[in-house]
Structure formats: structure tokens, C-alpha cells
CSV table of C-alpha atoms in Angstrom, one decimal:
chain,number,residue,atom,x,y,z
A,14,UNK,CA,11.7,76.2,-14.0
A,15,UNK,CA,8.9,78.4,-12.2
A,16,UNK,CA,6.7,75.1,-12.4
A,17,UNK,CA,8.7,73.2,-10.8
A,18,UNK,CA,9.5,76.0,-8.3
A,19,UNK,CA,5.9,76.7,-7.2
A,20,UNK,CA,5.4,73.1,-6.5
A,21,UNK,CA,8.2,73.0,-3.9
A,22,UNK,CA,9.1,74.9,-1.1
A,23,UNK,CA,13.3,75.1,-3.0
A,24,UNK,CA,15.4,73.2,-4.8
A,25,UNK,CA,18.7,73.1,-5.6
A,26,UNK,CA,20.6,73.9,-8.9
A,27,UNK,CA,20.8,69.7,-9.6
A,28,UNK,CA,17.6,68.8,-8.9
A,29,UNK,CA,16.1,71.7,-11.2
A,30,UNK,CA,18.5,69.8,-13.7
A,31,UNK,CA,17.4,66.6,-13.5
A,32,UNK,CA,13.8,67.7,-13.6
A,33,UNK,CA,13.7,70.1,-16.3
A,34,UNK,CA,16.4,68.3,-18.6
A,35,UNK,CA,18.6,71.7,-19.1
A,36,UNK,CA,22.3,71.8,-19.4
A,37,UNK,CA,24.1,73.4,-16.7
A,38,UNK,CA,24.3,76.5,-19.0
A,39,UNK,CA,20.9,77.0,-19.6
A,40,UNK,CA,19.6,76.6,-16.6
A,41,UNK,CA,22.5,79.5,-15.3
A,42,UNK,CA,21.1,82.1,-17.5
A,43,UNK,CA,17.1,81.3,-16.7
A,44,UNK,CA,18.5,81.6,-12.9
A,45,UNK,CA,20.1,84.6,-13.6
A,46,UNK,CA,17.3,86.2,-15.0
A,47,UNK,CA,14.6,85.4,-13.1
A,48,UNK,CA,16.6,86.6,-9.9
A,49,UNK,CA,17.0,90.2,-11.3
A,50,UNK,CA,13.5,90.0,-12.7
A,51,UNK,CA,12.8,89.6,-8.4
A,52,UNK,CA,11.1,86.1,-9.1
A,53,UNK,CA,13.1,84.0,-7.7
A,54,UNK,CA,15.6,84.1,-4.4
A,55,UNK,CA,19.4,82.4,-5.1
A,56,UNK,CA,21.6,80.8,-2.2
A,57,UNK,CA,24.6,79.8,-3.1
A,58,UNK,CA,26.9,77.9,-0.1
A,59,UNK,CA,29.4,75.3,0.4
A,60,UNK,CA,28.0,71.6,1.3
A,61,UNK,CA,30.8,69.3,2.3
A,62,UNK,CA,33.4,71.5,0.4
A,63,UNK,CA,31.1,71.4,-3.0
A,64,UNK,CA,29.4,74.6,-3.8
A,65,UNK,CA,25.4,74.2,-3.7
A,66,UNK,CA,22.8,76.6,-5.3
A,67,UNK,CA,19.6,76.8,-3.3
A,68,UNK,CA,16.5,78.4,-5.7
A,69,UNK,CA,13.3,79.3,-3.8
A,70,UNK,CA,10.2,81.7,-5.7
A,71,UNK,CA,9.4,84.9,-4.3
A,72,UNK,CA,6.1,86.3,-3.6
A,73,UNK,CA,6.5,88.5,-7.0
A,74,UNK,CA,7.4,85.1,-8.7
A,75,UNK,CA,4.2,83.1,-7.4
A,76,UNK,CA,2.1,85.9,-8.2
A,77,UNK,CA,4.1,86.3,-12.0
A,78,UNK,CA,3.7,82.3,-12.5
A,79,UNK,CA,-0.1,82.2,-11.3
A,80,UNK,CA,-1.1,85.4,-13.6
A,81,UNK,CA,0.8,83.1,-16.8
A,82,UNK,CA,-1.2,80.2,-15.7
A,83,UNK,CA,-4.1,82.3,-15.7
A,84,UNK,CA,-3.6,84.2,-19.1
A,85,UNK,CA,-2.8,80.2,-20.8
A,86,UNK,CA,-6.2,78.7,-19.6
A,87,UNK,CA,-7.7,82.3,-21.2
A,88,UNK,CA,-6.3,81.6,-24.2
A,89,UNK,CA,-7.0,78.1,-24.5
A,90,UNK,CA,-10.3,78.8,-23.9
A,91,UNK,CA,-10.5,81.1,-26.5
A,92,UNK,CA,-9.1,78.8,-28.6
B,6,UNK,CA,6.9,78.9,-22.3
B,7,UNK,CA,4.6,78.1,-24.7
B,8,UNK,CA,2.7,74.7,-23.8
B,9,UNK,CA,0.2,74.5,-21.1
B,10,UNK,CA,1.7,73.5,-17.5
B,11,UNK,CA,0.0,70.8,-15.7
B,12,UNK,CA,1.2,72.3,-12.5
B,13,UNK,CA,-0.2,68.7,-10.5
B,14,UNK,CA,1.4,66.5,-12.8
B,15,UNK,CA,5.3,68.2,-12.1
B,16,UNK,CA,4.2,68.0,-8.3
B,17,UNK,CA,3.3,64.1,-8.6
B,18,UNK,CA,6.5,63.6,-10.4
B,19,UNK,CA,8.4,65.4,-7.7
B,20,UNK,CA,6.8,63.3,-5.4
B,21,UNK,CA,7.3,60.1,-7.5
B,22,UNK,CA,11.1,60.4,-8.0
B,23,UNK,CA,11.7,61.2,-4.4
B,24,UNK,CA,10.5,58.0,-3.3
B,25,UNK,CA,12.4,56.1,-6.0
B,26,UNK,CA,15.4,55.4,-3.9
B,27,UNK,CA,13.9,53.0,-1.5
B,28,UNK,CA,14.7,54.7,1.7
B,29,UNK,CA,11.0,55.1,2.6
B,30,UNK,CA,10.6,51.6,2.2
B,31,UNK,CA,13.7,50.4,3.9
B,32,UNK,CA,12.3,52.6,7.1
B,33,UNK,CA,8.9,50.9,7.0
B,34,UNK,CA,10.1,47.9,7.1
B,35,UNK,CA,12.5,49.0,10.4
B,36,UNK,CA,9.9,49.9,12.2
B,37,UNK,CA,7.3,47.2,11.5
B,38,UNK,CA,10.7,44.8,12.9
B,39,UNK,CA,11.0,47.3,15.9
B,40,UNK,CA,6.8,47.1,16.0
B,41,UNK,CA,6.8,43.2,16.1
B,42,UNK,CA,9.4,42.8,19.1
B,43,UNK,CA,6.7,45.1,21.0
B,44,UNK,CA,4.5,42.6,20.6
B,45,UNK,CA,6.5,39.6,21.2
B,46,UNK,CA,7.1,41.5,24.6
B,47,UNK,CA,5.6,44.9,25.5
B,48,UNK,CA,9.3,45.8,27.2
B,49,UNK,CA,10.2,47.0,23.7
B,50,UNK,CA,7.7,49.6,23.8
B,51,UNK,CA,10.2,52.1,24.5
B,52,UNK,CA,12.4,50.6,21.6
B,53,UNK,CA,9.4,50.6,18.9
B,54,UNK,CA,9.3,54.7,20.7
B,55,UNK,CA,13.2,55.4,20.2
B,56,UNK,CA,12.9,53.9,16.9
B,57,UNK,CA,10.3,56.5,15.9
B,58,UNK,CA,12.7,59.2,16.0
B,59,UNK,CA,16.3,57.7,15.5
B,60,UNK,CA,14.9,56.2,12.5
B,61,UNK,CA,13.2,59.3,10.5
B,62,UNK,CA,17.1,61.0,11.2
B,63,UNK,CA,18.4,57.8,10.2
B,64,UNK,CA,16.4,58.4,7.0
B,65,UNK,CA,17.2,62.3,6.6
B,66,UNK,CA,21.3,60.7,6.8
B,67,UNK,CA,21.2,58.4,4.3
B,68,UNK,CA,19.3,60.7,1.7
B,69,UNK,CA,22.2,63.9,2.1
B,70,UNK,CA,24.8,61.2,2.2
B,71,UNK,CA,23.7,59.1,-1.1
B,72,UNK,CA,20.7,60.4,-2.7
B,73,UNK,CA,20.9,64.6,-2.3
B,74,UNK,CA,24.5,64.1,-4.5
B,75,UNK,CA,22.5,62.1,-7.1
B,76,UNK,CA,19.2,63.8,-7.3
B,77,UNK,CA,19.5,67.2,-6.0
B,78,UNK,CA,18.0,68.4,-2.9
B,79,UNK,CA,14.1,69.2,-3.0
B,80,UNK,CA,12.6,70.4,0.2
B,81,UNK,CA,8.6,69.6,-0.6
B,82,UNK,CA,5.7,71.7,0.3
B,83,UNK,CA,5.0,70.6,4.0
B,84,UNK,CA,1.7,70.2,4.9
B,85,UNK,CA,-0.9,71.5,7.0
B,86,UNK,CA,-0.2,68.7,10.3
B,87,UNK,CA,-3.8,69.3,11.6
B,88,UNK,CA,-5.0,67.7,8.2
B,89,UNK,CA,-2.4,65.7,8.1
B,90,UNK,CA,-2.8,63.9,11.8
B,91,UNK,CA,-6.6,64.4,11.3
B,92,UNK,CA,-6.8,62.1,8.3
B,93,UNK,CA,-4.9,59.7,9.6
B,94,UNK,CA,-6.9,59.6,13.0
B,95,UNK,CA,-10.2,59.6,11.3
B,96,UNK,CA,-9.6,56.5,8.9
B,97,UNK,CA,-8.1,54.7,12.0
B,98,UNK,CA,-11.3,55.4,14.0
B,99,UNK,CA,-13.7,54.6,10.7
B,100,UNK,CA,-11.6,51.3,9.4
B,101,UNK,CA,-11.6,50.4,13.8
B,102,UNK,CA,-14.9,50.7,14.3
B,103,UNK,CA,-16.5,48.7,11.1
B,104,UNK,CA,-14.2,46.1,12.2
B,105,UNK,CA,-15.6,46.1,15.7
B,106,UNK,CA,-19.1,46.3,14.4
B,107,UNK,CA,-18.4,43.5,11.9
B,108,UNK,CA,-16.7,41.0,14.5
B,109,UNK,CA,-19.8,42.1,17.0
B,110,UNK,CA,-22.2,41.0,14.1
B,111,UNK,CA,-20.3,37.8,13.6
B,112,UNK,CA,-20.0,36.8,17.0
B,113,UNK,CA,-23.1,38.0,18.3
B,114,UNK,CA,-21.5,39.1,21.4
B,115,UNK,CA,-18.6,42.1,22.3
B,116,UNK,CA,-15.5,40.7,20.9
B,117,UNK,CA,-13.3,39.1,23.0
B,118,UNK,CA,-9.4,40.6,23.5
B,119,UNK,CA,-8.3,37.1,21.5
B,120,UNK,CA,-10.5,38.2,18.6
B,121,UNK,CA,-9.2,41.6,18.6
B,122,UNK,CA,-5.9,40.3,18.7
B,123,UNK,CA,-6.7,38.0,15.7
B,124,UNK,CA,-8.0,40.3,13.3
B,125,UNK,CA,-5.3,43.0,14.3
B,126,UNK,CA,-3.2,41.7,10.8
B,127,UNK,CA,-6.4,42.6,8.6
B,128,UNK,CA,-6.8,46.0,10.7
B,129,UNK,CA,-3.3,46.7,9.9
B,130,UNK,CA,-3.3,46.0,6.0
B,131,UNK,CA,-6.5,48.1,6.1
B,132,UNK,CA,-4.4,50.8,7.6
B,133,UNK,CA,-1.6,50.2,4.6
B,134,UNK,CA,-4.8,50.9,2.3
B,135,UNK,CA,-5.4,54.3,3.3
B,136,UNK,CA,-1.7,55.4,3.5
B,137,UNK,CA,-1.7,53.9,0.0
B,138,UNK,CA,-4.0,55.4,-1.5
B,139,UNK,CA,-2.6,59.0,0.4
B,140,UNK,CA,0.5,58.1,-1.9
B,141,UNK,CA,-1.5,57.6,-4.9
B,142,UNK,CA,-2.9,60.7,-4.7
B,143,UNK,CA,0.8,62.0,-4.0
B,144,UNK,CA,2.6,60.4,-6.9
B,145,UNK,CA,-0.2,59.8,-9.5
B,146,UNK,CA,1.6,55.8,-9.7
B,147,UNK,CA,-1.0,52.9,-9.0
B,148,UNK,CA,1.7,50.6,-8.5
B,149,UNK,CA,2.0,51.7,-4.4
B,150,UNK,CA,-1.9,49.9,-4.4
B,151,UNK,CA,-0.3,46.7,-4.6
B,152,UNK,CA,1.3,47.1,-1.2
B,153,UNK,CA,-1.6,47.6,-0.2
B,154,UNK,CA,-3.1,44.3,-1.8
B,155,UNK,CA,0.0,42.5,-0.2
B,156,UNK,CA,-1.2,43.8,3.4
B,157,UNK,CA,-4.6,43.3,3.0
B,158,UNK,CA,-4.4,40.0,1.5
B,159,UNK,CA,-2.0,38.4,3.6
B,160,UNK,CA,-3.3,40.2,6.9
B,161,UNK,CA,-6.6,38.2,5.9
B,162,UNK,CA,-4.4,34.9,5.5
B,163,UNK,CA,-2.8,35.6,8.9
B,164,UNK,CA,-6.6,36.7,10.5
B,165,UNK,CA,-8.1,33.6,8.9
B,166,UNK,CA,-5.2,30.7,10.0
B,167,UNK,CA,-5.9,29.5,13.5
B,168,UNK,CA,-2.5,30.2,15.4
B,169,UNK,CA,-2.3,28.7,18.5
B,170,UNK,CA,-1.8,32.2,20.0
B,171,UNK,CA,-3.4,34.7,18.4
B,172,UNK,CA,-0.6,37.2,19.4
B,173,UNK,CA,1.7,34.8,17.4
B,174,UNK,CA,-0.6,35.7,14.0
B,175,UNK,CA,0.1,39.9,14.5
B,176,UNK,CA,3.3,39.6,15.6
B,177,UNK,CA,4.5,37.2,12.2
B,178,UNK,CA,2.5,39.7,10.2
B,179,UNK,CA,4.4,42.5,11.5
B,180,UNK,CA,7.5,40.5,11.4
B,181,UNK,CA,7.0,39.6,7.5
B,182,UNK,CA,5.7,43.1,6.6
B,183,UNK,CA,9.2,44.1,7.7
B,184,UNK,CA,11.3,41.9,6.2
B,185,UNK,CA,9.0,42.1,2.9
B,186,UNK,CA,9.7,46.3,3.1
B,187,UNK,CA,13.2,46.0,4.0
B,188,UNK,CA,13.9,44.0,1.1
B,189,UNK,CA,12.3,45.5,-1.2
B,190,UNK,CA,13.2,48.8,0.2
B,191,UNK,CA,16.9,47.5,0.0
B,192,UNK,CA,16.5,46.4,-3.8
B,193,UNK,CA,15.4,49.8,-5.1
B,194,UNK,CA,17.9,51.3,-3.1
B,195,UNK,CA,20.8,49.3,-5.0
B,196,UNK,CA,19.1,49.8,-8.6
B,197,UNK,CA,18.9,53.4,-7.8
B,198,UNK,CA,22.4,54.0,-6.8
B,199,UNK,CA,23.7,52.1,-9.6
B,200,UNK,CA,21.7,54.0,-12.1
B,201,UNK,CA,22.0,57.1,-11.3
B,202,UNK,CA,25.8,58.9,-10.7
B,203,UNK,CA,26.9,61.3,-8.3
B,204,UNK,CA,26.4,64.5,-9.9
B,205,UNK,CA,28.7,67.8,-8.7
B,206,UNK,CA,28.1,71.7,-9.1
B,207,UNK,CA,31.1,73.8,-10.3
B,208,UNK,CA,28.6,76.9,-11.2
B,209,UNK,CA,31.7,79.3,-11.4
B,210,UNK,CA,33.4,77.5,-14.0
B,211,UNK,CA,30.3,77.2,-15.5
B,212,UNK,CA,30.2,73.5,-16.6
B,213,UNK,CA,28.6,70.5,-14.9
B,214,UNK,CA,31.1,67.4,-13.3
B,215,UNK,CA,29.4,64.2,-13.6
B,216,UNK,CA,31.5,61.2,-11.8
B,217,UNK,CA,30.7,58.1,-9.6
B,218,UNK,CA,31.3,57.9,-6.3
B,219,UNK,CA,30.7,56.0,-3.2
């Protein structure tokens, strides 16, 4: 889900869906999380009368994701 | 998270599945119409101009009223416009002036405005090259280079067949560029909105409504 964010400037909740496969549920509680952990920024509004989730990474977030990224090719490396 | 993340690969097939519903192409091929009335008479000018705009909103319309409920809505990384317009400038300027220099080394002389004129079709597949191979770099998909082989090959028939005019040969080119886009355009857009269903939010309840609509 932070892939996907860092890629984009945001998404909404049914395009993160589509992309990353994840039920509805799944996909809630990652959100959830991420937004206390500060990583991520959560919209939520009404588009024609249907409620629409707007995700968008934070500075902390981009800086979380790119240190992972970082610490993966390490350990590949090392592999 | 415990595979490695090809970070350029997710971006390509962001890029990929936003251009799967055949808007994009459906707009082309408007504007290539609205671009070979200008030259059938340069009065349109200020059409081809209004066209430019109305048509990009006419795109952002189409993708919140049919696509955004089926997909999602995405807003991509924009890009630096400098670059952007730079790019675009430079391989206009480079692809122009080859031409020139070829059609000088051919003709042993400056061209003449019928020669220009003439070889405009080949100029402009040329052009459909390098915003081609922009999208393959975009979307990872080879597939958009055989647009570009269309325009290129049958800019070269167009170039090559001695039309009385040699307006008539650019503005047929133009005129079949269009129609080629639009239908194509208007194909993928049918296929993708009978593939894919309207999907809905109801994130209070906690469950995901799936259900066709217009």
C-alpha cells in the first residue's frame, strides 16, 4: 500500500483496492494504522452523495518507505 | 512486507491501467479531426485552439463520470513542465531539421513550401514516435510502438503518393489518424466499461458494494 502510495501524488480507497487486490477489510485496518503510525494522511468526503476516502503519504511515510527500501536492497545484498 | 518492491514497475502499471479505458485515445483522435479542418481551411485555427482546451475538460468529464466509479481515482505524480515542454520542443526541432536537411540533400536546392507540405504526414508520424516511446517508458507496454509504426508507415504512404495537392496528402493523414484513434479509442472504451463494474464505498459499514451501473 505505501508502494503504491509513493508512486502517486493520492489515491482513493478503490483504486488502492483494485491495485493491491485487498478486501475492503484489509485494506481499512492497514489505513488505519498507517494513519496513527503519521505515515499516511486520510480524507474522507462525500462525491455525488457516495462517501470517498482520499490516501496521500506524509513526509514521515516517504522517508519510513524509502529507509525499508533501503534496509531490503541491504539485505539482499547480503544475501 | 517481505518481497522486494519494484517501486518502477507499480508506477508503470499505474500508468498502464489508467490509459486502459480509451479516453486518451478517443481525444487524439478529436483533435487530429479538429487539426485536419485547419488545414482544409486555416479559419478553423481558432477551432483546432478551443478544441485544445474544451477537449482535455471534456476528458477530465468523462473519466469522474464513468471511469473514477470503476477504477478509483489516482491523481499521478505531475511532472516537472520545463522537462516536460523541453522534450517535446527539442525532438520537434531535431526530427524538423533532419527532415529539412534530408529534403535539401535530395533536392539539391531549399525545399520548396509544396515539399514541406508533402512530407508534413512523415514529419507527423515521426512526431507519434517520440510521444510513443515517452509512453513506453511510462507504461513499460511495447504495444503503444505500433501506433507509432501506423503513423510512420502510413505518413510515408501519404508523403510518397503524388496527390494533386499536396495539402490534400496532410490533411487525409490527419483526417485518417483521427478516425483511426477515435475508433479505436471508442473500442477500448466499450470493452472497458463492460468489464469492469461500478464499484461503491460504504467504509462505515465496513463492507464493499459492487453493482453495475450506467
Amino acid at each position: 500500500m505505501l508502494a503504491h502510495l509513493y508512486v502517486v501524488e493520492s489515491a482513493d480507497f478503490l483504486f488502492l483496492m483494485k491495485q493491491t487486490g485487498l478486501t475492503f477489510g484489509n485494506l481499512s485496518s492497514h489505513m488505519t494504522r498507517l494513519e496513527e503510525a503519521g505515515y499516511i494522511t486520510v480524507d474522507k468526503e462525500f462525491r455525488d452523495k457516495k462517501p470517498n476516502t482520499r490516501l496521500s503519504l506524509t513526509e514521515a511515510g516517504r522517508h519510513a518507505f524509502e529507509g525499508y527500501r533501503e534496509n531490503m536492497k541491504q539485505l539482499f545484498k547480503e544475501l | 512486507m517481505d518481497e522486494k518492491i519494484n517501486v518502477k514497475e507499480i508506477q508503470q502499471k499505474i500508468y498502464r491501467d489508467s490509459m486502459r479505458d480509451g479516453v486518451t485515445e478517443m481525444i487524439t483522435g478529436a483533435l487530429l479531426l479538429c487539426a485536419s479542418l485547419m488545414f482544409v481551411n486555416s479559419g478553423f485555427t481558432v477551432l483546432y485552439l478551443f478544441s485544445m482546451i474544451y477537449l482535455n475538460k471534456g476528458m477530465q468529464r468523462i473519466r469522474e463520470r464513468y471511469i473514477h466509479p470503476r477504477t478509483g481515482y489516482v491523481e499521478l505524480k505531475r511532472e516537472e513542465p520545463k522537462r516536460t515542454v523541453g522534450g517535446i520542443f527539442l525532438f520537434f526541432f531535431a526530427v524538423g531539421l533532419l527532415m529539412y536537411a534530408a529534403l535539401y540533400l535530395t533536392e539539391g536546392a531549399l525545399p520548396s513550401s509544396d515539399a514541406l507540405y508533402r512530407w508534413t504526414p512523415t514529419f507527423i508520424g515521426l512526431m507519434f514516435l517520440g510521444a510513443m516511446i515517452y509512453l513506453r517508458e511510462k507504461t513499460g507496454s511495447t504495444g503503444v510502438l505500433a501506433w507509432a509504426a501506423y503513423a510512420i508507415a502510413v505518413g510515408l504512404v501519404f508523403s510518397i503518393y503524388g496527390f494533386t495537392s499536396s495539402k490534400d496528402g496532410v490533411t487525409l493523414y490527419t483526417m485518417l489518424m483521427g478516425v483511426s484513434f477515435l475508433l479505436v479509442g471508442f473500442y477500448k472504451f466499450r470493452s472497458f466499461l463492460t468489464t469492469n463494474p461500478v464499484m461503491q464505498e460504504t467504509d462505515e459499514a465496513g463492507q464493499q458494494e459492487v453493482g453495475e451501473t450506467t
